[in-house]
Amino acid sequence: MRREEKAPARSAAEFLPSRLEWPSLRAAAAGCRGCELYRRATQTVLGEGPARARIMMIGEQPGDQEDREGHPFVGPAGGLLDRACAEAGLERSAIYLTNAVKHFKWAPRGSRRFHQHPTRAEIRACRPWLEAETRLLRPQLIVCLGASAAQALFGPGFRVTRMRGQLLDASRLPQPLPVAAALLATVHPASILRMPDRDERHREFARFAADLRQAARFLASPRAA
Ligand code: URA
Ligand code: SF4
C-alpha cells in the first residue's frame, strides 16, 4: 500500500507565532504553507505601514511586481492607489497596506505570469494573518479594496458595487474581528486600470477617490478620535 502523504495544512493558523509581535509575525509568515499558493510564489508579502497607522487597507493579493520585490502595492495598482489617496487627502505613508491573501496566485500566459483570483478557500486559509495584523495594528478604520478583500471580512454574499463608499459597522461581519474598527468597502484600483475606455477610467477614478474621501472624513471626525 502506498504510504499516505502528509495532508497539506488547511489554513495559516498553525503557522502563527505563539507570541504575537511584529517581528515574530513577519518571520512566521515568511514560512507559511497554509495553502498551496506558497509553492509558485517567490515570497510571502505581508502588510506594511506604520505601527501607529489609524487606517488599514486590504487588497486582494500581491501582484507580479509585489511578488518579486516583497512589498505590497508597489506595482501599477499601487500607483493608482497613491494618486487616489492624494486626491482624497489620505497620506499613503500613514496607511497600513495589506492583502487578503499573502502569496501571488498566477498562471503562465506566454512568457508572462498572469494574475488569477484566489478562491474562497484560499482567502479563508490566509485569514489568520489578516486577523493577526489587525490585532497588532488596532486600526480605527479598515478599507476593503475590491471583492476579495470584502469577502475576506464580510463573506461571499457581500456586494461591493452596492455597498461601496459607506461606513459600515462591525455587526455586518459574519466572523468578528479582534478590533472594533469602522469598515468601508470600495473597488480595487486594478479594476480601474483594466478599463479599456479612457473616459470610463477617469470617471471610475473619481468615484474611487470619492469613496476614499469618506475614509478621510471619518478619520477627521470625532467618531474616530
Ligand atoms: N493588488 C493587490 O491587491 N495588492 C497588491 O499588493 C498589489 C496589487
Ligand atoms: Fe499561507 Fe496565505 Fe500564502 Fe496560503 S496564501 S501559503 S495561507 S500566506
mmCIF file of C-alpha atoms and ligand atoms in Angstrom:
data_model
loop_
_atom_site.group_PDB
_atom_site.id
_atom_site.type_symbol
_atom_site.label_atom_id
_atom_site.label_comp_id
_atom_site.label_asym_id
_atom_site.label_seq_id
_atom_site.Cartn_x
_atom_site.Cartn_y
_atom_site.Cartn_z
ATOM 1 C CA MET A 1 0.000 0.000 0.000
ATOM 2 C CA ARG A 2 1.186 3.474 -0.814
ATOM 3 C CA ARG A 3 2.162 5.456 2.183
ATOM 4 C CA GLU A 4 -0.219 8.384 2.735
ATOM 5 C CA GLU A 5 1.277 11.779 2.087
ATOM 6 C CA LYS A 6 1.005 14.180 4.929
ATOM 7 C CA ALA A 7 -2.163 16.195 4.385
ATOM 8 C CA PRO A 8 -1.446 19.826 3.495
ATOM 9 C CA ALA A 9 -2.220 22.391 6.189
ATOM 10 C CA ARG A 10 -5.775 23.673 5.991
ATOM 11 C CA SER A 11 -5.011 27.205 6.983
ATOM 12 C CA ALA A 12 -2.344 29.598 8.135
ATOM 13 C CA ALA A 13 -3.461 29.150 11.755
ATOM 14 C CA GLU A 14 -0.839 26.556 12.634
ATOM 15 C CA PHE A 15 1.949 28.847 11.400
ATOM 16 C CA LEU A 16 1.133 31.769 13.658
ATOM 17 C CA PRO A 17 3.806 32.626 16.223
ATOM 18 C CA SER A 18 2.976 31.793 19.821
ATOM 19 C CA ARG A 19 3.889 35.293 20.903
ATOM 20 C CA LEU A 20 2.324 37.907 18.680
ATOM 21 C CA GLU A 21 4.659 40.803 17.850
ATOM 22 C CA TRP A 22 5.503 42.398 14.524
ATOM 23 C CA PRO A 23 8.933 40.746 14.078
ATOM 24 C CA SER A 24 7.690 37.293 15.074
ATOM 25 C CA LEU A 25 4.643 37.685 12.836
ATOM 26 C CA ARG A 26 6.758 38.671 9.861
ATOM 27 C CA ALA A 27 9.209 35.820 10.393
ATOM 28 C CA ALA A 28 6.418 33.269 10.771
ATOM 29 C CA ALA A 29 4.513 34.490 7.717
ATOM 30 C CA ALA A 30 7.632 34.016 5.594
ATOM 31 C CA GLY A 31 7.371 30.264 6.213
ATOM 32 C CA CYS A 32 3.615 29.853 5.773
ATOM 33 C CA ARG A 33 2.352 26.795 3.935
ATOM 34 C CA GLY A 34 -1.237 27.182 4.969
ATOM 35 C CA CYS A 35 -2.483 26.600 1.419
ATOM 36 C CA GLU A 36 -0.949 25.677 -1.915
ATOM 37 C CA LEU A 37 -0.200 29.208 -3.047
ATOM 38 C CA TYR A 38 3.249 29.395 -1.471
ATOM 39 C CA ARG A 39 4.511 26.826 -3.979
ATOM 40 C CA ARG A 40 4.560 29.007 -7.053
ATOM 41 C CA ALA A 41 5.172 32.391 -5.487
ATOM 42 C CA THR A 42 8.542 33.953 -4.755
ATOM 43 C CA GLN A 43 7.821 35.013 -1.194
ATOM 44 C CA THR A 44 5.172 35.913 1.350
ATOM 45 C CA VAL A 45 4.149 39.549 1.101
ATOM 46 C CA LEU A 46 2.802 40.614 4.473
ATOM 47 C CA GLY A 47 1.310 44.050 5.023
ATOM 48 C CA GLU A 48 3.430 47.136 5.625
ATOM 49 C CA GLY A 49 2.964 50.551 7.129
ATOM 50 C CA PRO A 50 3.483 52.453 10.336
ATOM 51 C CA ALA A 51 2.674 50.530 13.520
ATOM 52 C CA ARG A 52 0.562 53.514 14.587
ATOM 53 C CA ALA A 53 -1.433 53.731 11.370
ATOM 54 C CA ARG A 54 -5.105 54.515 12.031
ATOM 55 C CA ILE A 55 -6.185 53.068 8.732
ATOM 56 C CA MET A 56 -5.643 49.650 7.213
ATOM 57 C CA MET A 57 -6.334 48.982 3.546
ATOM 58 C CA ILE A 58 -6.766 45.446 2.310
ATOM 59 C CA GLY A 59 -6.201 44.484 -1.330
ATOM 60 C CA GLU A 60 -6.557 41.063 -2.917
ATOM 61 C CA GLN A 61 -3.084 39.563 -3.166
ATOM 62 C CA PRO A 62 0.404 40.651 -4.207
ATOM 63 C CA GLY A 63 0.803 41.114 -7.962
ATOM 64 C CA ASP A 64 3.751 40.219 -10.157
ATOM 65 C CA GLN A 65 5.907 43.114 -9.024
ATOM 66 C CA GLU A 66 4.935 42.794 -5.358
ATOM 67 C CA ASP A 67 5.848 39.098 -5.505
ATOM 68 C CA ARG A 68 9.338 39.898 -6.812
ATOM 69 C CA GLU A 69 10.013 42.828 -4.513
ATOM 70 C CA GLY A 70 8.320 41.517 -1.379
ATOM 71 C CA HIS A 71 6.272 44.649 -0.651
ATOM 72 C CA PRO A 72 2.546 45.332 -1.078
ATOM 73 C CA PHE A 73 1.181 47.746 -3.694
ATOM 74 C CA VAL A 74 4.473 48.689 -5.343
ATOM 75 C CA GLY A 75 3.199 47.996 -8.896
ATOM 76 C CA PRO A 76 0.726 49.782 -11.192
ATOM 77 C CA ALA A 77 -2.306 49.268 -8.915
ATOM 78 C CA GLY A 78 -0.298 50.792 -6.066
ATOM 79 C CA GLY A 79 0.480 53.791 -8.267
ATOM 80 C CA LEU A 80 -3.202 54.391 -8.919
ATOM 81 C CA LEU A 81 -3.971 53.914 -5.232
ATOM 82 C CA ASP A 82 -1.342 56.547 -4.382
ATOM 83 C CA ARG A 83 -2.932 59.076 -6.722
ATOM 84 C CA ALA A 84 -6.432 58.386 -5.403
ATOM 85 C CA CYS A 85 -5.246 58.693 -1.789
ATOM 86 C CA ALA A 86 -3.574 62.016 -2.572
ATOM 87 C CA GLU A 87 -6.784 63.270 -4.161
ATOM 88 C CA ALA A 88 -8.800 62.101 -1.139
ATOM 89 C CA GLY A 89 -6.486 63.744 1.368
ATOM 90 C CA LEU A 90 -5.085 60.489 2.722
ATOM 91 C CA GLU A 91 -1.364 60.169 3.105
ATOM 92 C CA ARG A 92 -0.143 56.817 1.846
ATOM 93 C CA SER A 93 2.740 56.845 4.304
ATOM 94 C CA ALA A 94 0.190 56.867 7.150
ATOM 95 C CA ILE A 95 -1.671 53.790 5.883
ATOM 96 C CA TYR A 96 -1.019 50.160 6.698
ATOM 97 C CA LEU A 97 -1.413 48.302 3.389
ATOM 98 C CA THR A 98 -2.010 44.601 3.224
ATOM 99 C CA ASN A 99 -3.796 41.914 1.239
ATOM 100 C CA ALA A 100 -6.454 39.255 1.843
ATOM 101 C CA VAL A 101 -4.025 36.623 0.527
ATOM 102 C CA LYS A 102 -0.284 36.913 1.059
ATOM 103 C CA HIS A 103 1.056 34.938 -1.901
ATOM 104 C CA PHE A 104 0.805 35.787 -5.605
ATOM 105 C CA LYS A 105 -1.502 33.421 -7.486
ATOM 106 C CA TRP A 106 -0.730 33.210 -11.171
ATOM 107 C CA ALA A 107 -0.856 31.087 -14.299
ATOM 108 C CA PRO A 108 1.597 31.232 -17.200
ATOM 109 C CA ARG A 109 0.406 33.061 -20.290
ATOM 110 C CA GLY A 110 3.113 33.194 -22.910
ATOM 111 C CA SER A 111 6.194 34.369 -21.074
ATOM 112 C CA ARG A 112 4.138 36.316 -18.526
ATOM 113 C CA ARG A 113 2.774 35.378 -15.145
ATOM 114 C CA PHE A 114 -0.888 36.138 -15.317
ATOM 115 C CA HIS A 115 -2.845 37.078 -12.199
ATOM 116 C CA GLN A 116 -5.532 34.660 -11.023
ATOM 117 C CA HIS A 117 -8.152 35.425 -8.405
ATOM 118 C CA PRO A 118 -7.754 33.498 -5.155
ATOM 119 C CA THR A 119 -10.542 31.059 -4.304
ATOM 120 C CA ARG A 120 -12.798 31.381 -1.304
ATOM 121 C CA ALA A 121 -10.885 28.546 0.396
ATOM 122 C CA GLU A 122 -7.557 30.341 -0.150
ATOM 123 C CA ILE A 123 -8.947 33.571 1.242
ATOM 124 C CA ARG A 124 -10.213 31.656 4.265
ATOM 125 C CA ALA A 125 -6.901 29.841 4.722
ATOM 126 C CA CYS A 126 -4.997 33.121 4.754
ATOM 127 C CA ARG A 127 -7.315 34.980 7.111
ATOM 128 C CA PRO A 128 -5.307 34.232 10.296
ATOM 129 C CA TRP A 129 -2.553 36.567 9.031
ATOM 130 C CA LEU A 130 -5.064 39.312 8.431
ATOM 131 C CA GLU A 131 -6.513 38.845 11.901
ATOM 132 C CA ALA A 132 -3.055 38.918 13.462
ATOM 133 C CA GLU A 133 -2.196 42.125 11.604
ATOM 134 C CA THR A 134 -5.459 43.660 12.768
ATOM 135 C CA ARG A 135 -4.830 42.608 16.361
ATOM 136 C CA LEU A 136 -1.380 44.194 16.371
ATOM 137 C CA LEU A 137 -2.280 47.357 14.498
ATOM 138 C CA ARG A 138 -5.655 48.113 16.080
ATOM 139 C CA PRO A 139 -6.770 50.385 13.228
ATOM 140 C CA GLN A 140 -9.739 52.719 13.597
ATOM 141 C CA LEU A 141 -10.823 52.143 10.023
ATOM 142 C CA ILE A 142 -10.410 49.207 7.662
ATOM 143 C CA VAL A 143 -10.901 49.774 3.933
ATOM 144 C CA CYS A 144 -11.525 46.759 1.697
ATOM 145 C CA LEU A 145 -10.288 47.279 -1.851
ATOM 146 C CA GLY A 146 -12.332 45.033 -4.131
ATOM 147 C CA ALA A 147 -14.360 41.852 -3.819
ATOM 148 C CA SER A 148 -11.683 39.503 -2.465
ATOM 149 C CA ALA A 149 -10.885 41.763 0.478
ATOM 150 C CA ALA A 150 -14.583 42.386 1.109
ATOM 151 C CA GLN A 151 -15.242 38.636 1.008
ATOM 152 C CA ALA A 152 -12.457 38.010 3.484
ATOM 153 C CA LEU A 153 -14.299 40.144 6.024
ATOM 154 C CA PHE A 154 -17.977 40.219 5.040
ATOM 155 C CA GLY A 155 -18.393 36.773 3.490
ATOM 156 C CA PRO A 156 -19.299 35.761 -0.056
ATOM 157 C CA GLY A 157 -22.720 37.437 -0.195
ATOM 158 C CA PHE A 158 -21.315 40.954 0.101
ATOM 159 C CA ARG A 159 -21.653 43.176 -2.976
ATOM 160 C CA VAL A 160 -19.061 45.926 -3.245
ATOM 161 C CA THR A 161 -20.978 47.684 -6.006
ATOM 162 C CA ARG A 162 -23.989 48.078 -3.710
ATOM 163 C CA MET A 163 -22.148 48.968 -0.504
ATOM 164 C CA ARG A 164 -19.184 50.987 -1.715
ATOM 165 C CA GLY A 165 -18.250 54.245 -0.057
ATOM 166 C CA GLN A 166 -20.435 53.726 3.025
ATOM 167 C CA LEU A 167 -19.225 53.421 6.548
ATOM 168 C CA LEU A 168 -20.293 50.006 7.797
ATOM 169 C CA ASP A 169 -20.320 48.729 11.278
ATOM 170 C CA ALA A 170 -18.907 45.544 12.662
ATOM 171 C CA SER A 171 -22.322 43.951 13.176
ATOM 172 C CA ARG A 172 -22.198 43.082 9.470
ATOM 173 C CA LEU A 173 -19.239 40.794 9.932
ATOM 174 C CA PRO A 174 -20.060 37.079 9.972
ATOM 175 C CA GLN A 175 -16.882 36.493 11.977
ATOM 176 C CA PRO A 176 -15.868 39.217 14.398
ATOM 177 C CA LEU A 177 -12.500 40.916 14.062
ATOM 178 C CA PRO A 178 -10.178 41.333 17.043
ATOM 179 C CA VAL A 179 -10.740 45.114 16.975
ATOM 180 C CA ALA A 180 -13.766 47.363 16.809
ATOM 181 C CA ALA A 181 -12.826 49.248 13.659
ATOM 182 C CA ALA A 182 -15.170 51.068 11.319
ATOM 183 C CA LEU A 183 -15.331 49.459 7.888
ATOM 184 C CA LEU A 184 -15.594 50.717 4.369
ATOM 185 C CA ALA A 185 -15.509 48.895 1.045
ATOM 186 C CA THR A 186 -14.685 50.174 -2.399
ATOM 187 C CA VAL A 187 -13.420 48.812 -5.702
ATOM 188 C CA HIS A 188 -9.924 47.526 -6.369
ATOM 189 C CA PRO A 189 -7.579 50.003 -8.072
ATOM 190 C CA ALA A 190 -6.570 47.324 -10.629
ATOM 191 C CA SER A 191 -10.193 47.133 -11.808
ATOM 192 C CA ILE A 192 -9.910 50.772 -12.868
ATOM 193 C CA LEU A 193 -6.610 50.199 -14.669
ATOM 194 C CA ARG A 194 -8.201 47.368 -16.652
ATOM 195 C CA MET A 195 -10.984 49.536 -18.095
ATOM 196 C CA PRO A 196 -10.380 49.917 -21.821
ATOM 197 C CA ASP A 197 -12.147 53.242 -22.230
ATOM 198 C CA ARG A 198 -10.268 56.343 -21.112
ATOM 199 C CA ASP A 199 -13.327 58.373 -20.131
ATOM 200 C CA GLU A 200 -14.679 55.479 -18.119
ATOM 201 C CA ARG A 201 -11.333 55.144 -16.358
ATOM 202 C CA HIS A 202 -11.434 58.820 -15.441
ATOM 203 C CA ARG A 203 -14.990 58.578 -14.151
ATOM 204 C CA GLU A 204 -14.216 55.496 -12.098
ATOM 205 C CA PHE A 205 -11.056 57.034 -10.711
ATOM 206 C CA ALA A 206 -13.114 59.976 -9.479
ATOM 207 C CA ARG A 207 -15.637 57.619 -7.848
ATOM 208 C CA PHE A 208 -12.815 55.667 -6.213
ATOM 209 C CA ALA A 209 -11.261 58.863 -4.854
ATOM 210 C CA ALA A 210 -14.695 59.933 -3.579
ATOM 211 C CA ASP A 211 -15.008 56.641 -1.668
ATOM 212 C CA LEU A 212 -11.589 57.203 -0.137
ATOM 213 C CA ARG A 213 -12.634 60.726 0.798
ATOM 214 C CA GLN A 214 -15.289 59.135 3.032
ATOM 215 C CA ALA A 215 -12.450 57.354 4.785
ATOM 216 C CA ALA A 216 -10.561 60.634 5.221
ATOM 217 C CA ARG A 217 -13.717 62.304 6.516
ATOM 218 C CA PHE A 218 -14.280 59.543 9.049
ATOM 219 C CA LEU A 219 -10.706 59.807 10.357
ATOM 220 C CA ALA A 220 -11.145 63.550 10.791
ATOM 221 C CA SER A 221 -14.454 63.172 12.636
ATOM 222 C CA PRO A 222 -14.957 62.944 16.400
ATOM 223 C CA ARG A 223 -16.160 59.351 15.941
ATOM 224 C CA ALA A 224 -12.593 58.327 15.139
ATOM 225 C CA ALA A 225 -10.904 60.408 17.784
HETATM 226 N N1 URA B 1 -3.025 44.308 -5.979
HETATM 227 C C1 URA B 1 -3.327 43.985 -4.705
HETATM 228 O O1 URA B 1 -4.449 43.645 -4.380
HETATM 229 N N2 URA B 1 -2.364 44.025 -3.808
HETATM 230 C C2 URA B 1 -1.119 44.380 -4.087
HETATM 231 O O2 URA B 1 -0.292 44.378 -3.179
HETATM 232 C C3 URA B 1 -0.817 44.730 -5.421
HETATM 233 C C4 URA B 1 -1.795 44.688 -6.354
HETATM 234 FE FE1 SF4 B 2 -0.086 30.884 3.784
HETATM 235 FE FE2 SF4 B 2 -1.711 32.739 2.825
HETATM 236 FE FE3 SF4 B 2 0.435 32.012 1.448
HETATM 237 FE FE4 SF4 B 2 -1.642 30.364 1.634
HETATM 238 S S1 SF4 B 2 -1.602 32.382 0.617
HETATM 239 S S2 SF4 B 2 0.530 29.821 1.898
HETATM 240 S S3 SF4 B 2 -2.336 30.778 3.726
HETATM 241 S S4 SF4 B 2 0.433 33.034 3.411
#
